Short mmCIF file of N, CA and C in Angstrom, two decimals:
data_model
loop_
_atom_site.label_atom_id
_atom_site.label_comp_id
_atom_site.label_asym_id
_atom_site.label_seq_id
_atom_site.Cartn_x
_atom_site.Cartn_y
_atom_site.Cartn_z
N PHE O 520 107.68 140.69 59.58
CA PHE O 520 108.53 141.43 60.49
C PHE O 520 107.88 142.77 60.87
N GLY O 521 107.22 143.39 59.99
CA GLY O 521 106.49 144.60 60.31
C GLY O 521 107.28 145.87 60.13
N SER O 522 108.47 145.97 60.70
CA SER O 522 109.30 147.17 60.57
C SER O 522 110.77 146.77 60.63
N VAL O 523 111.61 147.74 60.32
CA VAL O 523 113.06 147.49 60.35
C VAL O 523 113.51 147.19 61.77
N GLN O 524 112.95 147.92 62.75
CA GLN O 524 113.34 147.71 64.14
C GLN O 524 112.99 146.29 64.61
N ILE O 525 111.80 145.82 64.27
CA ILE O 525 111.39 144.48 64.68
C ILE O 525 112.24 143.43 63.95
N ALA O 526 112.56 143.69 62.69
CA ALA O 526 113.44 142.76 61.94
C ALA O 526 114.81 142.68 62.59
N MET O 527 115.36 143.82 62.99
CA MET O 527 116.67 143.83 63.66
C MET O 527 116.61 143.08 64.99
N LEU O 528 115.52 143.28 65.75
CA LEU O 528 115.36 142.60 67.02
C LEU O 528 115.24 141.08 66.81
N THR O 529 114.53 140.69 65.76
CA THR O 529 114.39 139.26 65.46
C THR O 529 115.74 138.65 65.11
N LEU O 530 116.52 139.34 64.30
CA LEU O 530 117.87 138.84 63.96
C LEU O 530 118.75 138.78 65.21
N PHE O 531 118.67 139.79 66.05
CA PHE O 531 119.44 139.81 67.29
C PHE O 531 119.05 138.62 68.18
N ARG O 532 117.74 138.35 68.28
CA ARG O 532 117.26 137.24 69.09
C ARG O 532 117.74 135.91 68.53
N SER O 533 117.80 135.79 67.21
CA SER O 533 118.25 134.52 66.62
C SER O 533 119.73 134.26 66.88
N VAL O 534 120.53 135.31 66.95
CA VAL O 534 121.96 135.15 67.18
C VAL O 534 122.25 134.96 68.67
N PHE O 535 121.55 135.69 69.54
CA PHE O 535 121.86 135.70 70.97
C PHE O 535 120.82 134.94 71.80
N HIS O 536 120.35 133.81 71.32
CA HIS O 536 119.46 132.91 72.08
C HIS O 536 118.26 133.65 72.66
N GLY O 537 117.49 134.26 71.81
CA GLY O 537 116.38 135.10 72.24
C GLY O 537 115.28 134.36 72.98
N ASP O 538 115.12 133.06 72.75
CA ASP O 538 114.08 132.31 73.44
C ASP O 538 114.32 132.27 74.95
N ASP O 539 115.60 132.35 75.36
CA ASP O 539 115.93 132.29 76.78
C ASP O 539 115.53 133.56 77.52
N TRP O 540 115.65 134.69 76.89
CA TRP O 540 115.40 135.95 77.59
C TRP O 540 114.22 136.75 77.04
N ASP O 541 113.49 136.22 76.07
CA ASP O 541 112.38 136.96 75.45
C ASP O 541 111.25 137.27 76.44
N GLU O 542 110.98 136.35 77.37
CA GLU O 542 109.91 136.57 78.35
C GLU O 542 110.18 137.84 79.17
N TYR O 543 111.45 138.02 79.58
CA TYR O 543 111.81 139.19 80.38
C TYR O 543 111.79 140.47 79.54
N TYR O 544 112.17 140.30 78.28
CA TYR O 544 112.14 141.45 77.37
C TYR O 544 110.70 141.93 77.17
N GLN O 545 109.76 140.99 77.02
CA GLN O 545 108.36 141.36 76.81
C GLN O 545 107.79 142.11 78.02
N VAL O 546 108.22 141.74 79.22
CA VAL O 546 107.78 142.46 80.43
C VAL O 546 108.29 143.90 80.37
N LEU O 547 109.57 144.09 79.96
CA LEU O 547 110.15 145.43 79.89
C LEU O 547 109.60 146.23 78.71
N ASN O 548 109.20 145.55 77.66
CA ASN O 548 108.71 146.21 76.46
C ASN O 548 107.45 147.03 76.74
N GLY O 549 106.66 146.56 77.65
CA GLY O 549 105.45 147.31 77.98
C GLY O 549 105.73 148.50 78.89
N ARG O 550 106.86 148.56 79.51
CA ARG O 550 107.18 149.63 80.46
C ARG O 550 107.77 150.85 79.76
N SER O 551 109.04 150.69 79.25
CA SER O 551 109.66 151.85 78.62
C SER O 551 110.68 151.41 77.58
N LEU O 552 110.94 152.27 76.62
CA LEU O 552 111.90 151.99 75.56
C LEU O 552 113.33 151.97 76.09
N VAL O 553 113.64 152.84 77.05
CA VAL O 553 115.00 152.92 77.60
C VAL O 553 115.37 151.62 78.30
N SER O 554 114.41 151.06 79.09
CA SER O 554 114.70 149.80 79.79
C SER O 554 114.90 148.67 78.79
N CYS O 555 114.17 148.67 77.67
CA CYS O 555 114.36 147.65 76.63
C CYS O 555 115.75 147.76 76.00
N VAL O 556 116.17 148.97 75.69
CA VAL O 556 117.49 149.18 75.08
C VAL O 556 118.60 148.77 76.05
N LEU O 557 118.45 149.13 77.32
CA LEU O 557 119.45 148.73 78.32
C LEU O 557 119.49 147.21 78.48
N PHE O 558 118.34 146.55 78.46
CA PHE O 558 118.31 145.10 78.58
C PHE O 558 118.97 144.44 77.38
N ILE O 559 118.69 144.93 76.18
CA ILE O 559 119.32 144.40 74.96
C ILE O 559 120.84 144.62 75.03
N PHE O 560 121.26 145.80 75.48
CA PHE O 560 122.68 146.08 75.62
C PHE O 560 123.33 145.12 76.62
N PHE O 561 122.64 144.86 77.74
CA PHE O 561 123.14 143.93 78.76
C PHE O 561 123.30 142.52 78.17
N ILE O 562 122.30 142.05 77.45
CA ILE O 562 122.36 140.72 76.84
C ILE O 562 123.51 140.64 75.84
N CYS O 563 123.64 141.64 75.03
CA CYS O 563 124.70 141.68 74.01
C CYS O 563 126.08 141.65 74.68
N LEU O 564 126.27 142.51 75.67
CA LEU O 564 127.55 142.59 76.37
C LEU O 564 127.87 141.27 77.06
N LEU O 565 126.90 140.69 77.73
CA LEU O 565 127.12 139.44 78.44
C LEU O 565 127.48 138.32 77.47
N GLN O 566 126.76 138.22 76.38
CA GLN O 566 127.03 137.16 75.40
C GLN O 566 128.43 137.31 74.79
N ILE O 567 128.79 138.54 74.45
CA ILE O 567 130.11 138.77 73.85
C ILE O 567 131.20 138.45 74.87
N CYS O 568 131.02 138.85 76.12
CA CYS O 568 132.02 138.55 77.16
C CYS O 568 132.16 137.05 77.35
N VAL O 569 131.05 136.33 77.42
CA VAL O 569 131.10 134.88 77.60
C VAL O 569 131.82 134.22 76.42
N VAL O 570 131.49 134.65 75.23
CA VAL O 570 132.14 134.07 74.04
C VAL O 570 133.63 134.36 74.06
N ASN O 571 134.01 135.58 74.43
CA ASN O 571 135.44 135.91 74.48
C ASN O 571 136.17 135.12 75.54
N VAL O 572 135.58 134.95 76.72
CA VAL O 572 136.22 134.19 77.79
C VAL O 572 136.39 132.73 77.36
N LEU O 573 135.35 132.15 76.79
CA LEU O 573 135.45 130.76 76.34
C LEU O 573 136.49 130.60 75.24
N THR O 574 136.50 131.55 74.32
CA THR O 574 137.51 131.50 73.25
C THR O 574 138.91 131.60 73.84
N ALA O 575 139.10 132.48 74.80
CA ALA O 575 140.43 132.62 75.43
C ALA O 575 140.83 131.35 76.15
N VAL O 576 139.90 130.70 76.82
CA VAL O 576 140.20 129.44 77.53
C VAL O 576 140.61 128.37 76.53
N PHE O 577 139.84 128.22 75.46
CA PHE O 577 140.18 127.23 74.45
C PHE O 577 141.52 127.53 73.77
N PHE O 578 141.76 128.79 73.48
CA PHE O 578 143.01 129.18 72.83
C PHE O 578 144.20 128.91 73.75
N ASP O 579 144.06 129.26 75.03
CA ASP O 579 145.12 129.02 76.00
C ASP O 579 145.42 127.53 76.13
N ARG O 580 144.37 126.74 76.18
CA ARG O 580 144.55 125.28 76.29
C ARG O 580 145.22 124.72 75.03
N ALA O 581 144.83 125.22 73.88
CA ALA O 581 145.43 124.75 72.63
C ALA O 581 146.91 125.11 72.57
N GLN O 582 147.26 126.28 73.03
CA GLN O 582 148.68 126.67 73.04
C GLN O 582 149.47 125.82 74.02
N GLU O 583 148.86 125.50 75.15
CA GLU O 583 149.53 124.66 76.14
C GLU O 583 149.77 123.26 75.58
N ILE O 584 148.79 122.74 74.87
CA ILE O 584 148.95 121.42 74.27
C ILE O 584 150.00 121.45 73.16
N ASN O 585 150.05 122.54 72.43
CA ASN O 585 150.97 122.67 71.30
C ASN O 585 152.42 122.90 71.74
N LYS O 586 152.62 123.37 72.97
CA LYS O 586 153.97 123.68 73.45
C LYS O 586 154.76 122.38 73.62
N PRO O 587 156.01 122.34 73.11
CA PRO O 587 156.80 121.11 73.24
C PRO O 587 157.23 120.88 74.69
N ASP O 588 157.45 119.62 75.01
CA ASP O 588 157.88 119.29 76.36
C ASP O 588 159.38 119.58 76.51
N LYS O 589 159.90 119.41 77.73
CA LYS O 589 161.30 119.75 78.02
C LYS O 589 162.26 118.94 77.18
N TRP O 590 161.99 117.66 77.01
CA TRP O 590 162.89 116.81 76.24
C TRP O 590 162.96 117.27 74.80
N THR O 591 161.81 117.60 74.22
CA THR O 591 161.79 118.07 72.83
C THR O 591 162.52 119.39 72.71
N GLN O 592 162.33 120.29 73.69
CA GLN O 592 163.04 121.57 73.66
C GLN O 592 164.55 121.35 73.75
N THR O 593 164.98 120.42 74.61
CA THR O 593 166.40 120.13 74.75
C THR O 593 166.97 119.57 73.45
N MET O 594 166.25 118.63 72.85
CA MET O 594 166.71 118.04 71.60
C MET O 594 166.73 119.07 70.47
N THR O 595 165.73 119.94 70.45
CA THR O 595 165.70 120.99 69.43
C THR O 595 166.88 121.95 69.61
N GLY O 596 167.17 122.31 70.87
CA GLY O 596 168.32 123.18 71.15
C GLY O 596 169.63 122.53 70.74
N ALA O 597 169.78 121.24 71.04
CA ALA O 597 171.01 120.53 70.66
C ALA O 597 171.15 120.44 69.15
N LEU O 598 170.04 120.16 68.47
CA LEU O 598 170.07 120.11 67.01
C LEU O 598 170.42 121.47 66.42
N PHE O 599 169.87 122.53 67.02
CA PHE O 599 170.19 123.88 66.56
C PHE O 599 171.68 124.17 66.72
N GLN O 600 172.26 123.76 67.85
CA GLN O 600 173.69 123.97 68.07
C GLN O 600 174.53 123.24 67.02
N VAL O 601 174.14 122.00 66.71
CA VAL O 601 174.87 121.23 65.70
C VAL O 601 174.75 121.90 64.34
N GLN O 602 173.56 122.38 64.00
CA GLN O 602 173.37 123.05 62.72
C GLN O 602 174.17 124.35 62.65
N GLN O 603 174.21 125.10 63.75
CA GLN O 603 175.00 126.33 63.78
C GLN O 603 176.48 126.01 63.58
N ALA O 604 176.97 124.97 64.27
CA ALA O 604 178.39 124.58 64.12
C ALA O 604 178.67 124.17 62.67
N GLU O 605 177.75 123.47 62.05
CA GLU O 605 177.94 123.06 60.67
C GLU O 605 177.95 124.27 59.73
N HIS O 606 177.09 125.24 60.01
CA HIS O 606 177.10 126.48 59.21
C HIS O 606 178.44 127.20 59.36
N PHE O 607 178.93 127.29 60.60
CA PHE O 607 180.24 127.93 60.82
C PHE O 607 181.34 127.14 60.11
N ARG O 608 181.27 125.81 60.16
CA ARG O 608 182.30 124.99 59.50
C ARG O 608 182.29 125.24 57.98
N ASN O 609 181.10 125.28 57.39
CA ASN O 609 181.00 125.55 55.94
C ASN O 609 181.54 126.93 55.61
N LEU O 610 181.24 127.89 56.46
CA LEU O 610 181.75 129.25 56.24
C LEU O 610 183.27 129.28 56.36
N CYS O 611 183.80 128.53 57.32
CA CYS O 611 185.27 128.49 57.49
C CYS O 611 185.94 127.83 56.29
N MET O 612 185.28 126.85 55.70
CA MET O 612 185.85 126.22 54.51
C MET O 612 185.98 127.24 53.38
N LYS O 613 185.00 128.17 53.31
CA LYS O 613 185.10 129.23 52.31
C LYS O 613 186.25 130.18 52.62
N LEU O 614 186.49 130.40 53.93
CA LEU O 614 187.56 131.32 54.32
C LEU O 614 188.94 130.74 54.03
N ASP O 615 189.06 129.42 54.08
CA ASP O 615 190.34 128.74 53.86
C ASP O 615 190.63 128.69 52.36
N ALA O 616 191.27 129.75 51.87
CA ALA O 616 191.50 129.88 50.42
C ALA O 616 192.48 128.83 49.90
N ASP O 617 193.48 128.44 50.71
CA ASP O 617 194.50 127.50 50.21
C ASP O 617 194.22 126.06 50.62
N ASP O 618 193.05 125.76 51.16
CA ASP O 618 192.65 124.41 51.56
C ASP O 618 193.67 123.74 52.48
N SER O 619 194.22 124.50 53.41
CA SER O 619 195.22 123.96 54.33
C SER O 619 194.61 123.40 55.61
N GLY O 620 193.32 123.61 55.81
CA GLY O 620 192.69 123.15 57.04
C GLY O 620 192.81 124.17 58.16
N THR O 621 193.40 125.32 57.82
CA THR O 621 193.53 126.40 58.80
C THR O 621 193.07 127.70 58.14
N VAL O 622 192.75 128.65 58.99
CA VAL O 622 192.39 129.99 58.52
C VAL O 622 193.45 130.94 59.05
N THR O 623 194.12 131.62 58.13
CA THR O 623 195.13 132.59 58.56
C THR O 623 194.48 133.94 58.76
N VAL O 624 195.19 134.82 59.45
CA VAL O 624 194.68 136.16 59.69
C VAL O 624 194.47 136.88 58.37
N ASP O 625 195.41 136.70 57.44
CA ASP O 625 195.28 137.35 56.13
C ASP O 625 194.06 136.85 55.36
N GLU O 626 193.83 135.52 55.40
CA GLU O 626 192.66 134.97 54.72
C GLU O 626 191.37 135.54 55.33
N LEU O 627 191.33 135.59 56.66
CA LEU O 627 190.14 136.10 57.34
C LEU O 627 189.90 137.56 56.99
N LEU O 628 190.94 138.37 57.07
CA LEU O 628 190.79 139.79 56.77
C LEU O 628 190.37 140.01 55.32
N GLN O 629 190.95 139.23 54.41
CA GLN O 629 190.60 139.37 53.00
C GLN O 629 189.13 139.00 52.77
N GLN O 630 188.68 137.91 53.36
CA GLN O 630 187.29 137.48 53.17
C GLN O 630 186.30 138.43 53.84
N LEU O 631 186.71 139.06 54.96
CA LEU O 631 185.82 139.97 55.67
C LEU O 631 185.64 141.30 54.95
N GLN O 632 186.36 141.50 53.85
CA GLN O 632 186.13 142.68 53.02
C GLN O 632 184.80 142.54 52.27
N SER O 633 184.37 141.29 52.10
CA SER O 633 183.11 141.03 51.39
C SER O 633 181.94 141.20 52.35
N GLU O 634 180.97 142.00 51.94
CA GLU O 634 179.78 142.22 52.77
C GLU O 634 178.97 140.94 52.95
N SER O 635 179.01 140.06 51.96
CA SER O 635 178.23 138.82 52.07
C SER O 635 178.79 137.91 53.16
N VAL O 636 180.11 137.87 53.32
CA VAL O 636 180.72 137.05 54.37
C VAL O 636 180.38 137.65 55.74
N VAL O 637 180.48 138.97 55.86
CA VAL O 637 180.12 139.63 57.12
C VAL O 637 178.65 139.38 57.44
N ALA O 638 177.80 139.41 56.41
CA ALA O 638 176.37 139.17 56.62
C ALA O 638 176.12 137.73 57.06
N GLU O 639 176.88 136.78 56.50
CA GLU O 639 176.72 135.38 56.93
C GLU O 639 177.10 135.22 58.40
N PHE O 640 178.18 135.86 58.82
CA PHE O 640 178.57 135.81 60.24
C PHE O 640 177.49 136.46 61.10
N LEU O 641 176.95 137.58 60.65
CA LEU O 641 175.88 138.24 61.40
C LEU O 641 174.65 137.35 61.52
N ALA O 642 174.31 136.65 60.44
CA ALA O 642 173.15 135.75 60.48
C ALA O 642 173.36 134.61 61.46
N LEU O 643 174.61 134.24 61.67
CA LEU O 643 174.92 133.17 62.63
C LEU O 643 175.13 133.71 64.05
N GLY O 644 174.97 135.01 64.23
CA GLY O 644 175.04 135.59 65.58
C GLY O 644 176.41 136.10 65.98
N LEU O 645 177.29 136.35 65.02
CA LEU O 645 178.64 136.81 65.32
C LEU O 645 178.92 138.07 64.51
N ASP O 646 179.12 139.18 65.22
CA ASP O 646 179.34 140.47 64.57
C ASP O 646 180.83 140.67 64.37
N LEU O 647 181.29 140.54 63.13
CA LEU O 647 182.72 140.70 62.82
C LEU O 647 183.01 141.96 62.02
N ARG O 648 182.12 142.95 62.12
CA ARG O 648 182.39 144.19 61.40
C ARG O 648 183.62 144.88 61.95
N ASN O 649 183.86 144.77 63.23
CA ASN O 649 185.10 145.24 63.84
C ASN O 649 185.80 144.01 64.38
N CYS O 650 186.61 143.37 63.54
CA CYS O 650 187.10 142.03 63.85
C CYS O 650 188.44 142.00 64.58
N ASP O 651 189.02 143.14 64.94
CA ASP O 651 190.32 143.12 65.60
C ASP O 651 190.28 142.34 66.90
N ASN O 652 189.27 142.57 67.73
CA ASN O 652 189.15 141.83 68.98
C ASN O 652 188.98 140.34 68.73
N PHE O 653 188.19 140.01 67.73
CA PHE O 653 187.95 138.60 67.41
C PHE O 653 189.25 137.92 67.02
N ILE O 654 190.04 138.55 66.17
CA ILE O 654 191.31 137.96 65.73
C ILE O 654 192.26 137.83 66.91
N ASP O 655 192.34 138.86 67.75
CA ASP O 655 193.21 138.79 68.93
C ASP O 655 192.79 137.64 69.83
N LEU O 656 191.49 137.46 70.02
CA LEU O 656 191.00 136.36 70.86
C LEU O 656 191.35 135.01 70.27
N LEU O 657 191.21 134.88 68.97
CA LEU O 657 191.54 133.61 68.32
C LEU O 657 193.01 133.28 68.49
N LEU O 658 193.86 134.28 68.34
CA LEU O 658 195.30 134.03 68.40
C LEU O 658 195.81 133.88 69.83
N LEU O 659 195.03 134.31 70.82
CA LEU O 659 195.46 134.17 72.21
C LEU O 659 195.05 132.84 72.83
N THR O 660 194.22 132.05 72.14
CA THR O 660 193.84 130.77 72.72
C THR O 660 195.07 129.88 72.82
N GLU O 661 195.01 128.92 73.72
CA GLU O 661 196.19 128.10 74.00
C GLU O 661 196.69 127.36 72.76
N GLN O 662 195.79 126.90 71.90
CA GLN O 662 196.21 126.14 70.72
C GLN O 662 196.93 127.02 69.69
N ASN O 663 196.67 128.32 69.68
CA ASN O 663 197.16 129.18 68.60
C ASN O 663 198.19 130.19 69.07
N ARG O 664 198.68 130.06 70.28
CA ARG O 664 199.59 131.05 70.81
C ARG O 664 200.86 131.13 69.94
N GLY O 665 201.18 132.32 69.49
CA GLY O 665 202.39 132.53 68.72
C GLY O 665 202.26 132.24 67.24
N THR O 666 201.07 131.91 66.75
CA THR O 666 200.90 131.65 65.31
C THR O 666 199.95 132.68 64.72
N SER O 667 199.91 132.71 63.40
CA SER O 667 198.97 133.62 62.74
C SER O 667 197.89 132.85 62.01
N GLU O 668 197.73 131.58 62.35
CA GLU O 668 196.69 130.78 61.72
C GLU O 668 195.96 129.97 62.79
N VAL O 669 194.72 129.62 62.46
CA VAL O 669 193.86 128.91 63.39
C VAL O 669 193.28 127.71 62.67
N GLU O 670 193.31 126.54 63.33
CA GLU O 670 192.68 125.37 62.74
C GLU O 670 191.17 125.60 62.63
N ILE O 671 190.58 124.99 61.63
CA ILE O 671 189.15 125.24 61.37
C ILE O 671 188.30 124.79 62.56
N ASP O 672 188.61 123.65 63.17
CA ASP O 672 187.82 123.19 64.32
C ASP O 672 187.91 124.18 65.48
N THR O 673 189.10 124.71 65.73
CA THR O 673 189.27 125.71 66.78
C THR O 673 188.52 126.98 66.43
N PHE O 674 188.57 127.35 65.16
CA PHE O 674 187.85 128.54 64.70
C PHE O 674 186.35 128.37 64.93
N VAL O 675 185.82 127.20 64.58
CA VAL O 675 184.38 126.93 64.76
C VAL O 675 184.02 126.97 66.24
N GLU O 676 184.83 126.32 67.10
CA GLU O 676 184.55 126.33 68.54
C GLU O 676 184.56 127.75 69.09
N SER O 677 185.53 128.55 68.66
CA SER O 677 185.59 129.93 69.11
C SER O 677 184.38 130.73 68.64
N CYS O 678 183.98 130.51 67.41
CA CYS O 678 182.79 131.20 66.88
C CYS O 678 181.54 130.82 67.68
N MET O 679 181.41 129.54 68.00
CA MET O 679 180.25 129.09 68.76
C MET O 679 180.23 129.71 70.15
N ARG O 680 181.39 129.87 70.77
CA ARG O 680 181.44 130.48 72.10
C ARG O 680 181.17 131.97 72.06
N MET O 681 181.57 132.63 70.99
CA MET O 681 181.48 134.09 70.93
C MET O 681 180.22 134.60 70.24
N ARG O 682 179.30 133.70 69.90
CA ARG O 682 178.06 134.16 69.29
C ARG O 682 177.31 135.05 70.26
N GLY O 683 176.47 135.92 69.71
CA GLY O 683 175.67 136.80 70.55
C GLY O 683 176.14 138.23 70.41
N GLY O 684 175.74 139.04 71.36
CA GLY O 684 176.06 140.45 71.32
C GLY O 684 177.49 140.72 71.73
N ALA O 685 177.78 141.97 71.89
CA ALA O 685 179.14 142.38 72.25
C ALA O 685 179.52 141.83 73.62
N SER O 686 178.55 141.62 74.49
CA SER O 686 178.88 141.13 75.82
C SER O 686 179.48 139.74 75.77
N ALA O 687 179.01 138.89 74.85
CA ALA O 687 179.57 137.55 74.72
C ALA O 687 181.02 137.62 74.29
N MET O 688 181.32 138.50 73.34
CA MET O 688 182.70 138.63 72.90
C MET O 688 183.56 139.23 74.00
N ASN O 689 183.02 140.20 74.72
CA ASN O 689 183.79 140.78 75.82
C ASN O 689 184.06 139.75 76.91
N GLN O 690 183.10 138.91 77.21
CA GLN O 690 183.31 137.86 78.20
C GLN O 690 184.38 136.90 77.74
N GLU O 691 184.32 136.53 76.48
CA GLU O 691 185.35 135.63 75.96
C GLU O 691 186.72 136.30 76.01
N ALA O 692 186.78 137.59 75.72
CA ALA O 692 188.06 138.31 75.80
C ALA O 692 188.60 138.27 77.23
N LEU O 693 187.74 138.50 78.19
CA LEU O 693 188.18 138.45 79.58
C LEU O 693 188.64 137.06 79.97
N LEU O 694 187.95 136.04 79.51
CA LEU O 694 188.34 134.67 79.80
C LEU O 694 189.70 134.34 79.22
N VAL O 695 189.93 134.72 77.97
CA VAL O 695 191.22 134.44 77.32
C VAL O 695 192.33 135.24 78.01
N GLU O 696 192.04 136.48 78.36
CA GLU O 696 193.04 137.31 79.03
C GLU O 696 193.39 136.73 80.40
N THR O 697 192.41 136.24 81.10
CA THR O 697 192.66 135.63 82.41
C THR O 697 193.51 134.37 82.26
N ARG O 698 193.20 133.56 81.25
CA ARG O 698 194.03 132.36 81.01
C ARG O 698 195.47 132.76 80.69
N SER O 699 195.63 133.79 79.88
CA SER O 699 196.98 134.23 79.52
C SER O 699 197.73 134.70 80.76
N MET O 700 197.03 135.44 81.61
CA MET O 700 197.68 135.92 82.84
C MET O 700 198.05 134.75 83.75
N ARG O 701 197.17 133.75 83.84
CA ARG O 701 197.47 132.58 84.68
C ARG O 701 198.67 131.84 84.14
N LEU O 702 198.75 131.67 82.82
CA LEU O 702 199.90 130.99 82.22
C LEU O 702 201.19 131.77 82.45
N ALA O 703 201.11 133.08 82.28
CA ALA O 703 202.30 133.91 82.52
C ALA O 703 202.74 133.83 83.98
N GLN O 704 201.78 133.83 84.89
CA GLN O 704 202.10 133.73 86.31
C GLN O 704 202.70 132.37 86.64
N ALA O 705 202.14 131.31 86.07
CA ALA O 705 202.67 129.96 86.30
C ALA O 705 204.09 129.84 85.75
N GLU O 706 204.32 130.42 84.58
CA GLU O 706 205.67 130.39 83.99
C GLU O 706 206.66 131.17 84.85
N GLN O 707 206.24 132.30 85.34
CA GLN O 707 207.11 133.10 86.21
C GLN O 707 207.39 132.36 87.52
N ASN O 708 206.41 131.71 88.08
CA ASN O 708 206.63 130.93 89.30
C ASN O 708 207.59 129.78 89.05
N TRP O 709 207.44 129.11 87.91
CA TRP O 709 208.32 128.00 87.59
C TRP O 709 209.76 128.48 87.44
N ARG O 710 209.94 129.60 86.73
CA ARG O 710 211.29 130.15 86.58
C ARG O 710 211.88 130.58 87.91
N GLY O 711 211.02 131.12 88.76
CA GLY O 711 211.49 131.54 90.09
C GLY O 711 211.97 130.37 90.91
N LYS O 712 211.31 129.23 90.80
CA LYS O 712 211.70 128.05 91.56
C LYS O 712 212.99 127.44 91.03
N HIS O 713 213.12 127.36 89.74
CA HIS O 713 214.22 126.62 89.13
C HIS O 713 215.45 127.45 88.82
N PHE O 714 215.37 128.76 88.84
CA PHE O 714 216.53 129.57 88.47
C PHE O 714 216.95 130.52 89.59
N GLN O 715 216.71 130.15 90.83
CA GLN O 715 217.13 131.01 91.94
C GLN O 715 218.56 130.78 92.31
#
């Protein structure tokens, strides 16, 4: 090798296909050191850019191949919904202290005192730390009007609809309120027709 500089150049040539560009390097080597350094820098930069572009193309293609198709995504989403409903159902069974098949407001409030129950609801996407709105919504649904208990299936359906951020719960509140207003209006219209 002769010197450290020549050894480094030989190693560089072995990594970056030096046989392809050595002839041009030898022409520059006789001229000036600056032109040799610039040429080596150009070769290095070009090789690294080409390797990065090829790696990016291969990586992009691999990710595209790995991405599931629409049918698989749909089936995965449906399976996730079923699993979420099952998790809510299991949680509701824990809430039903007297095994009546319903969850009363008292049972819900008592269980929500436990941080672990609140954390389970949070993990499922339902924030019940301030549960007054949630309870009001449950009791305003058509199946539960005028009662203080909710069937477990209705509870699970309501939980599935109200998952997400506060906006999901607010939307559900508006929907239930609109239904209540429509029912009250229909009842008033019926009374107006029959009791005039």
